[in-house]
Structure formats: structure tokens, C-alpha cells
Coordinates of N, CA and C in Angstrom, one line a residue:
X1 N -8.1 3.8 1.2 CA -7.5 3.3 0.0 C -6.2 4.0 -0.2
X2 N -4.9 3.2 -0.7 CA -3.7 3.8 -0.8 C -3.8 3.9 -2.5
X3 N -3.1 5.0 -2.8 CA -3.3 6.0 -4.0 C -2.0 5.2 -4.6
X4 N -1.9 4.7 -5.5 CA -0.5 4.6 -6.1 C -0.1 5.3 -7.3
X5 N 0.5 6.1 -6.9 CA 0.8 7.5 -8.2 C 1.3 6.5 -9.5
X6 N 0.9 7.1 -10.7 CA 0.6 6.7 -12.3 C 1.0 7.6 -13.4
X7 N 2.3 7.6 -13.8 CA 2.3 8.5 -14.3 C 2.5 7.7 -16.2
X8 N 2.4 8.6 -17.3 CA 2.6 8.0 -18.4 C 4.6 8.4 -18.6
X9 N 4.5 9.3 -17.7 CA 6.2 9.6 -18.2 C 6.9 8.6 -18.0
X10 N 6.4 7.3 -16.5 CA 7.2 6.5 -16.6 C 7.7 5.6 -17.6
X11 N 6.6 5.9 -19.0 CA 6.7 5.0 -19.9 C 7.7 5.4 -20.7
X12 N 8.0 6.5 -20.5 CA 8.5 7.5 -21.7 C 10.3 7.4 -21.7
X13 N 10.9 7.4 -22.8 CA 12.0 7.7 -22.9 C 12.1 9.3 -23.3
X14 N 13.5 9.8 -23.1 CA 13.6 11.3 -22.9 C 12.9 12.0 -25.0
X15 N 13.3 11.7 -25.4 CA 12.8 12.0 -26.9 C 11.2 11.1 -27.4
X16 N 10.5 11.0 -26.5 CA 9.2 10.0 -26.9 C 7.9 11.2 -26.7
X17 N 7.6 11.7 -27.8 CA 6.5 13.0 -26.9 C 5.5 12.2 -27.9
X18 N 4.5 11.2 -27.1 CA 3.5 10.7 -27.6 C 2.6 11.3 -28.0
X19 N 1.3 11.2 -28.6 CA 0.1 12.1 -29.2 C -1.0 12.0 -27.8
X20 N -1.9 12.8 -27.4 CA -3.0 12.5 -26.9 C -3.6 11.0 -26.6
X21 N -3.7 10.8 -27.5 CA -4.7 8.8 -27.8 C -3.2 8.2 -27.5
X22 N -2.8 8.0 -27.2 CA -1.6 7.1 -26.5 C -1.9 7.5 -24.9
X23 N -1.7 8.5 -24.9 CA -1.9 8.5 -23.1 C -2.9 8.6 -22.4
X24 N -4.5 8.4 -23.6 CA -5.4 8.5 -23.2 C -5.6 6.9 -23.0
X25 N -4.8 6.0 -23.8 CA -5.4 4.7 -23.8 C -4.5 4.1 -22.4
X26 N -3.2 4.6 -21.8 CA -2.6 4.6 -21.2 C -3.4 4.2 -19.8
X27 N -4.2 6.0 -19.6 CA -5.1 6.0 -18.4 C -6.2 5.1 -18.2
X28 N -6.5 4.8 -19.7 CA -7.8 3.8 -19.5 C -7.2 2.6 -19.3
X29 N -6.1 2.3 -19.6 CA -5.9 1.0 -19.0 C -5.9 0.7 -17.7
X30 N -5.4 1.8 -17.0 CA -5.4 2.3 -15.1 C -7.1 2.1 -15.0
X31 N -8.0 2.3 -16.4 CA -9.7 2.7 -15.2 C -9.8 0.9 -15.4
X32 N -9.5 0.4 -16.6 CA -9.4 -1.4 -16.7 C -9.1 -1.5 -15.6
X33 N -8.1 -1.4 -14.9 CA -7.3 -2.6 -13.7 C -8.1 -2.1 -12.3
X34 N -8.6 -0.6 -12.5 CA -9.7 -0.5 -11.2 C -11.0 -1.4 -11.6
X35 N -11.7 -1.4 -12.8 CA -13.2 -1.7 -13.0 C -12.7 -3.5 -12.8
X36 N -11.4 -4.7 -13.1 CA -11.3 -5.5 -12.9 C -11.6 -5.6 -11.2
X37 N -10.9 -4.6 -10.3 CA -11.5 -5.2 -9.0 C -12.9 -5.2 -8.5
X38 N -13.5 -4.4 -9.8 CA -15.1 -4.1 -8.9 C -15.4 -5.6 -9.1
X39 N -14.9 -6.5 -10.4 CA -15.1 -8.0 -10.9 C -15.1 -8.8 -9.9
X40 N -13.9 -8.8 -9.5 CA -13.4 -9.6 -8.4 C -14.3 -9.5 -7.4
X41 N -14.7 -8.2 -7.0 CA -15.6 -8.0 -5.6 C -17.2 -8.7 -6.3
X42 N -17.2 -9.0 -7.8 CA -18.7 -9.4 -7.5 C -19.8 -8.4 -7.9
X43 N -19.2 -7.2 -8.3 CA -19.4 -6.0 -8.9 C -19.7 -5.7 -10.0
X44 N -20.7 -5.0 -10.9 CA -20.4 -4.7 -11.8 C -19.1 -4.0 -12.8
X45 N -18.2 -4.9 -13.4 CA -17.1 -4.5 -13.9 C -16.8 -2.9 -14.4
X46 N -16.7 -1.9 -13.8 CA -16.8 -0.8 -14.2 C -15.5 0.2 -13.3
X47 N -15.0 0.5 -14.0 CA -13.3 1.3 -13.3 C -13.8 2.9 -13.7
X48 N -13.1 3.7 -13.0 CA -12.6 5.0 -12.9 C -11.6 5.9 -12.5
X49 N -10.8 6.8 -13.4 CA -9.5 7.0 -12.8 C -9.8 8.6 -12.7
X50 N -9.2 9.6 -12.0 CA -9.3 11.0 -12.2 C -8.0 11.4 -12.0
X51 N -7.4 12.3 -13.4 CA -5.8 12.6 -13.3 C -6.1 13.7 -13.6
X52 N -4.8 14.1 -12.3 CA -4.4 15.4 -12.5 C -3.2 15.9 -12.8
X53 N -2.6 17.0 -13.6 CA -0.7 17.3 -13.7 C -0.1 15.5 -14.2
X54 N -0.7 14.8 -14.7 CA 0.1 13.6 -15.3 C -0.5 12.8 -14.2
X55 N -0.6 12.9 -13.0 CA -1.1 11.7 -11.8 C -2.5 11.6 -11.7
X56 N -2.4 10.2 -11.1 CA -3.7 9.7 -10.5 C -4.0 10.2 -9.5
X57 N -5.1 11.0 -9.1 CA -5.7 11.6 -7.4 C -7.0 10.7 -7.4
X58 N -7.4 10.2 -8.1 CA -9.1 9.7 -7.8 C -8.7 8.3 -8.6
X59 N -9.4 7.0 -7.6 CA -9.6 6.0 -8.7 C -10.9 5.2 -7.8
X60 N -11.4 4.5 -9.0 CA -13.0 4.0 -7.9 C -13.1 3.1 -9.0
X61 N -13.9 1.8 -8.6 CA -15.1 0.8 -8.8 C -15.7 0.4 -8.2
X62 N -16.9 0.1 -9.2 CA -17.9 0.0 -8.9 C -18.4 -0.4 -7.5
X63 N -18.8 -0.3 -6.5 CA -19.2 -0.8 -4.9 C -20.6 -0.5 -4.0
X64 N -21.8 -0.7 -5.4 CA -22.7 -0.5 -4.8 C -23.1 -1.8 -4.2
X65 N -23.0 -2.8 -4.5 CA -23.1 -3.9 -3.6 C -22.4 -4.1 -2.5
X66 N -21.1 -3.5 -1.9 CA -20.2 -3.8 -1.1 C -20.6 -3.0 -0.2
X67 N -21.1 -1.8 -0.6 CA -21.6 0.0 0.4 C -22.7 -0.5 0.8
X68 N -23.5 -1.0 0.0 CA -24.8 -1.0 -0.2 C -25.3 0.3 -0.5
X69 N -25.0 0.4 -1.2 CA -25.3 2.4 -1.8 C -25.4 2.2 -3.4
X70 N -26.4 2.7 -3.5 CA -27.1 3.1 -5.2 C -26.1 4.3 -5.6
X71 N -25.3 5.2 -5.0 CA -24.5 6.0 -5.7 C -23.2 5.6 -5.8
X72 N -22.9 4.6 -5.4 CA -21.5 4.1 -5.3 C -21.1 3.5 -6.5
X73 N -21.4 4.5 -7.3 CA -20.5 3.9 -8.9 C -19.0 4.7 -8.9
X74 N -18.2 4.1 -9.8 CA -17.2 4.1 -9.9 C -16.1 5.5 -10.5
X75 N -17.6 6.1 -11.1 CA -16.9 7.6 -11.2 C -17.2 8.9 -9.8
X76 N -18.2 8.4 -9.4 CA -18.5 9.2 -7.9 C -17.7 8.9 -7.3
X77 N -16.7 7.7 -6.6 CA -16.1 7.2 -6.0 C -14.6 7.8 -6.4
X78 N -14.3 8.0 -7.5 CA -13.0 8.5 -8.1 C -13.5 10.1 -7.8
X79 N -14.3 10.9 -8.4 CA -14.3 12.0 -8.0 C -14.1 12.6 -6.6
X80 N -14.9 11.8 -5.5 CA -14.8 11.4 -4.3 C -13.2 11.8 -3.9
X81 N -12.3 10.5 -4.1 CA -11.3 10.3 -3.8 C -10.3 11.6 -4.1
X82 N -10.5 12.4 -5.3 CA -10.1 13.1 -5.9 C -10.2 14.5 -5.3
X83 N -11.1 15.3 -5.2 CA -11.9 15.9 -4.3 C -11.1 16.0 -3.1
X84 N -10.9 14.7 -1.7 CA -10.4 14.5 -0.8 C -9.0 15.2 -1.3
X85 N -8.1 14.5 -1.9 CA -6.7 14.6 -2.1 C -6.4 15.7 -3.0
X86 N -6.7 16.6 -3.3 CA -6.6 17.8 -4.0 C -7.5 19.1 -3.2
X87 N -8.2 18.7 -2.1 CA -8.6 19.7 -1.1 C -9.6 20.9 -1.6
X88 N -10.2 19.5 -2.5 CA -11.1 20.8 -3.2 C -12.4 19.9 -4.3
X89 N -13.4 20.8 -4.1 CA -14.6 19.7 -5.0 C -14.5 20.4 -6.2
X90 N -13.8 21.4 -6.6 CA -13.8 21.3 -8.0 C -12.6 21.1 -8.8
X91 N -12.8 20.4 -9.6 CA -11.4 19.5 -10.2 C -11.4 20.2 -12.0
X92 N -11.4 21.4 -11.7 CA -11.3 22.0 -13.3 C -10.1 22.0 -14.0
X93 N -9.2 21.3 -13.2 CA -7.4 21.0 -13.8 C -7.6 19.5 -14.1
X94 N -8.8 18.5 -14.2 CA -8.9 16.9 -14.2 C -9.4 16.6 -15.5
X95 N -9.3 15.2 -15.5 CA -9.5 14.6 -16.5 C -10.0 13.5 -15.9
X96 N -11.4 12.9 -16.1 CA -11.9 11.7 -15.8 C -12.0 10.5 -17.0
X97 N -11.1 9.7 -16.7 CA -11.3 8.3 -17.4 C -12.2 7.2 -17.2
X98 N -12.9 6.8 -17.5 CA -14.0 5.9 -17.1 C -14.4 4.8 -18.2
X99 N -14.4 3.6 -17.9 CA -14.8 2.1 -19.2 C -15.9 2.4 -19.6
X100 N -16.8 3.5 -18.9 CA -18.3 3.3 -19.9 C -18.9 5.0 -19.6
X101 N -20.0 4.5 -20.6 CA -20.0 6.5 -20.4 C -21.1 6.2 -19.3
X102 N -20.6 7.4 -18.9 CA -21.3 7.8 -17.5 C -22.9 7.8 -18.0
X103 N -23.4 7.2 -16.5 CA -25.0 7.5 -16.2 C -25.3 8.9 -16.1
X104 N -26.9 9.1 -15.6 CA -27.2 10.9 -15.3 C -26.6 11.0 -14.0
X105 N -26.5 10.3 -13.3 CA -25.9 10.6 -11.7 C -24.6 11.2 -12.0
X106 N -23.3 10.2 -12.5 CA -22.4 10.7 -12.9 C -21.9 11.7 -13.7
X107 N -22.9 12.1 -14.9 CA -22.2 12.7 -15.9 C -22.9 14.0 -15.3
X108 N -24.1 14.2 -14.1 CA -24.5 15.1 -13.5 C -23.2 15.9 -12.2
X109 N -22.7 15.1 -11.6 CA -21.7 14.9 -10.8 C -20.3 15.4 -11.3
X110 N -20.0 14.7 -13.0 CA -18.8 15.3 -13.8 C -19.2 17.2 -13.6
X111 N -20.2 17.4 -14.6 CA -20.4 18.7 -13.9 C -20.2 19.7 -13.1
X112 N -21.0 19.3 -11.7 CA -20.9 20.2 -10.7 C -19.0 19.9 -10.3
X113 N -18.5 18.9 -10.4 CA -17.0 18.9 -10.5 C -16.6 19.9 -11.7
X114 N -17.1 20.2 -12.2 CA -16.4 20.9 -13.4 C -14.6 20.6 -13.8
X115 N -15.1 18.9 -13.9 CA -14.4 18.4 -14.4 C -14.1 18.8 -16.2
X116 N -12.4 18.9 -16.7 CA -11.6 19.6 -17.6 C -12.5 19.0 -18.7
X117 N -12.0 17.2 -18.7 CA -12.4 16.1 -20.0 C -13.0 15.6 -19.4
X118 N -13.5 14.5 -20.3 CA -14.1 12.9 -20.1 C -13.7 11.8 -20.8
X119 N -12.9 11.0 -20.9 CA -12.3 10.1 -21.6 C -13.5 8.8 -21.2
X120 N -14.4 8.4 -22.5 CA -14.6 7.0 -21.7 C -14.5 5.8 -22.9
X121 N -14.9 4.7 -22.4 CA -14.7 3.2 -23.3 C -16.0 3.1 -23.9
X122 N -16.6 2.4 -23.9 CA -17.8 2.0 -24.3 C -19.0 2.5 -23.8
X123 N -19.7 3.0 -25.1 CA -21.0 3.9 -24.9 C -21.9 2.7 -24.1
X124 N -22.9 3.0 -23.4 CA -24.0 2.8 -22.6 C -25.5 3.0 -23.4
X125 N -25.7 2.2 -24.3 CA -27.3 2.4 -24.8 C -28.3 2.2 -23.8
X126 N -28.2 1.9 -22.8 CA -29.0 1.9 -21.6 C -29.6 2.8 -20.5
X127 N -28.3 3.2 -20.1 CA -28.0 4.9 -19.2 C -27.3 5.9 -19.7
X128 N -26.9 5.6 -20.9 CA -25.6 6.8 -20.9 C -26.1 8.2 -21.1
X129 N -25.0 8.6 -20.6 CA -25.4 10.6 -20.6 C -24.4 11.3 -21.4
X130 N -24.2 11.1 -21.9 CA -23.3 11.6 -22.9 C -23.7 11.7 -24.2
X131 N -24.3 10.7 -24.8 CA -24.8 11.1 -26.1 C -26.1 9.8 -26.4
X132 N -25.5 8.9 -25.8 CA -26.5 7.5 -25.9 C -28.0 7.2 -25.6
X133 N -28.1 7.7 -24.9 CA -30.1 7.8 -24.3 C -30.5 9.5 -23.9
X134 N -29.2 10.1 -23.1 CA -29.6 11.5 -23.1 C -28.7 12.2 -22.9
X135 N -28.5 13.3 -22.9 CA -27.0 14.4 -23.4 C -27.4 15.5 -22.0
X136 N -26.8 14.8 -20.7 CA -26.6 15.6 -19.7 C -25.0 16.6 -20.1
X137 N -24.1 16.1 -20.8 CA -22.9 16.5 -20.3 C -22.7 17.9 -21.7
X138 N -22.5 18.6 -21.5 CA -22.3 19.8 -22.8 C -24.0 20.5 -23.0
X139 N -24.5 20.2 -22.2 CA -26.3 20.5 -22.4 C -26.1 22.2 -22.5
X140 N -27.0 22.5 -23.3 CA -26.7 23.9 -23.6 C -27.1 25.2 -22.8
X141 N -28.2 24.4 -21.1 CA -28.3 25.2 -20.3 C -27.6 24.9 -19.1
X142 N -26.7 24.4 -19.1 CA -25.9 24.3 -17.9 C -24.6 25.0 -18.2
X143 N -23.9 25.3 -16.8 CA -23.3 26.2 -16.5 C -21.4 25.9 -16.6
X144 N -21.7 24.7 -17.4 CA -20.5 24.0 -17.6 C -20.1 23.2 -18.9
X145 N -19.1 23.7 -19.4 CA -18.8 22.1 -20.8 C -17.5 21.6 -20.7
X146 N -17.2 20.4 -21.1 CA -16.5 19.7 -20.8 C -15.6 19.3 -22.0
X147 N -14.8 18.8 -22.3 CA -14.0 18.2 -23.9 C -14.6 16.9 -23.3
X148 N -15.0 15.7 -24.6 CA -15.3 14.6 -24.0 C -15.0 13.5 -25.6
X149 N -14.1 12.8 -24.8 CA -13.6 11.5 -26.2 C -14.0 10.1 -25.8
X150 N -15.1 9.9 -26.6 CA -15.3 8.5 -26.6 C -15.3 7.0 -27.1
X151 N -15.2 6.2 -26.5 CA -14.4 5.1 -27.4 C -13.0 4.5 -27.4
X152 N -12.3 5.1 -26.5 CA -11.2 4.6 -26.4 C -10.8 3.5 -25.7
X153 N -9.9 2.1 -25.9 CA -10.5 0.8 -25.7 C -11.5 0.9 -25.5
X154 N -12.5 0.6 -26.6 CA -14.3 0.3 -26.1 C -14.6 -1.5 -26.3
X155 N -13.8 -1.2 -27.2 CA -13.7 -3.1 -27.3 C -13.4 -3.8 -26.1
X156 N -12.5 -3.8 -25.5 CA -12.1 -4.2 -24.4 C -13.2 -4.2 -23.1
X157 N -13.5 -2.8 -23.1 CA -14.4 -2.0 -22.2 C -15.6 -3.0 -22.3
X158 N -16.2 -2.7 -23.1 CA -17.8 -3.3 -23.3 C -17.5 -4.9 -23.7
X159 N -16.3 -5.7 -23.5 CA -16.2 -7.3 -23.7 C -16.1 -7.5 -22.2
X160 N -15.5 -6.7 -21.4 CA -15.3 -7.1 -20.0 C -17.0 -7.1 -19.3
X161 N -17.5 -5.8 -19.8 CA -19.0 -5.9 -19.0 C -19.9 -6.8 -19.4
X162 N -20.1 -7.2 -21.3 CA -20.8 -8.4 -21.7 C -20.4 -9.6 -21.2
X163 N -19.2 -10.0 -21.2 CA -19.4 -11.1 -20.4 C -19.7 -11.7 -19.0
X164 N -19.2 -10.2 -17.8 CA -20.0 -10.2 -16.7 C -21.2 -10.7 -16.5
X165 N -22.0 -10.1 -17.5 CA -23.3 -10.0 -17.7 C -24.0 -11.4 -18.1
X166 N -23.1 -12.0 -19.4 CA -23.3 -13.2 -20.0 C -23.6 -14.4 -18.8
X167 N -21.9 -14.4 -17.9 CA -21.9 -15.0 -17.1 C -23.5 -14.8 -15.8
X168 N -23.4 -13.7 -15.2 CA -25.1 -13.8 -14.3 C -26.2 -14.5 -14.7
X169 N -26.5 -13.9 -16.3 CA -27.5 -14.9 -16.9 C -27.2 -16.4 -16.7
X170 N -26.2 -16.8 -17.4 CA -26.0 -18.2 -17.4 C -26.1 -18.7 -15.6
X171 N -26.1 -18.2 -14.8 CA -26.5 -18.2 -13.5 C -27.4 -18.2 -12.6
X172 N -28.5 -17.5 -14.0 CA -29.8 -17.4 -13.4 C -29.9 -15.7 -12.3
X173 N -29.0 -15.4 -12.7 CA -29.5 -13.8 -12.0 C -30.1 -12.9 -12.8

């Protein structure tokens, strides 16, 4: 996969020093335009970006259907990529962006990356590990904590996955 560097400066004029939640919504628009190809592929709509120094080093969706791999979700795949291109499995200079809060695989995975943040979109009442069904990420015996902001486009986030979803049903899947 070819990496195409991302930065928010290019949005920037020289006197523009945005807040946090501007460049946070920035990167999640980058995990949007990944989790759109997991769509395309047929995938569950789910994007992930991993930035580092202002750049993109990791970006992934969803491809357990394409791998045929049960781990091939879209923040393993960005850590993955990330990992590779920074020549190192721990990314404690990163920030992971992601449309939904990570499962236990993932937010187990954010971890042992001792990944910086966690930026994601729409909570997961189903899997999520962050706060929603169970609280892998900041847990008070592990060896790692993380800053973690959630909600950012979540509207957007969790309209792209409902109607994925909508659509299967209406399909009969």
C-alpha cells in the first residue's frame, strides 16, 4: 500500500494556529476516507489512521473478508502499517484515529503499542473497549494509559456504519 503523506498544515495559512478538535476532526476525516474503502470492498465500513509529527505512517480498513482474517480490522492494520514505517512496534510518539471505538483486540493492541492518544467517532455498545461494554484501555492494572477523545464526527461515523448495516438486512444477510 502507497502511504500518501497528510498533513493539517497544508490547510493552514501562516497566522492560523487551530485548537486540538479542529485537527482532530481533520484526521478523522482521513480514518472516513479509509473506512469508505473498506465499503467499497464489501467490508464493514470502518477506517483507521495512525499520525505521527503531523503525518500519516499507518492507515487501514477494515479487511477481514478480503484476508480472510478475524484480526484484520482496521486499527491492527494501521498499527501494522505504522509499526513497519517507523521501524519500530512501539508508537508512543502516535495518535490513533479510528470511526469507532476500538474492540478488546484492538484497544488490547493500542496498548501493547503504547500508543500516545486515541481519537475515535462513534462509541460501540456492542464491542467497545473503551468505555461502552468494557474498559480495556486506561484499566488500572495495566502497564500503560493512554489520553483518549471520543466522539469526534460520531454522527457521521456511526450513519456510515448504520446504514451499511441497514442495507445487509434489507438483503437478507
Amino acid at each position: 500500500m502507497t502511504l500518501r503523506t497528510v498533513s493539517p498544515n497544508q490547510r493552514r495559512t501562516a497566522n492560523d494556529e487551530r485548537p486540538t478538535s479542529v485537527s482532530d476532526e481533520f484526521w478523522m476525516e482521513e480514518a472516513l476516507s479509509a473506512a469508505q474503502r473498506a465499503l467499497e470492498a464489501g467490508e464493514v465500513p470502518v477506517g483507521a489512521v495512525v499520525v505521527h509529527a503531523g503525518e500519516i505512517v499507518g492507515r487501514g480498513w477494515n479487511r477481514n473478508l478480503t484476508d480472510s482474517d478475524p484480526s484484520a480490522h482496521a486499527e491492527i492494520i494501521a498499527l501494522r502499517e505504522a509499526g513497519t514505517n517507523l521501524g519500530n512496534h512501539r508508537l508512543g510518539d502516535c495518535e490513533l484515529f479510528a470511526t469507532i471505538e476500538p474492540c478488546p483486540m484492538c484497544a488490547g493492541a493500542l496498548v501493547h503499542a503504547r500508543i500516545k492518544r486515541l481519537v475515535y467517532g462513534a462509541d460501540d455498545p456492542k464491542a467497545g473497549a473503551v468505555h461502552s461494554v468494557i474498559e480495556v484501555l486506561n484499566h488500572p492494572q495495566l502497564n500503560h494509559r493512554m489520553d483518549v477523545r471520543g466522539g469526534v464526527l460520531a454522527g457521521r461515523c456511526a450513519d456510515l456504519l448504520q446504514s451499511f448495516f441497514r442495507g445487509r438486512r434489507a438483503e437478507g444477510r
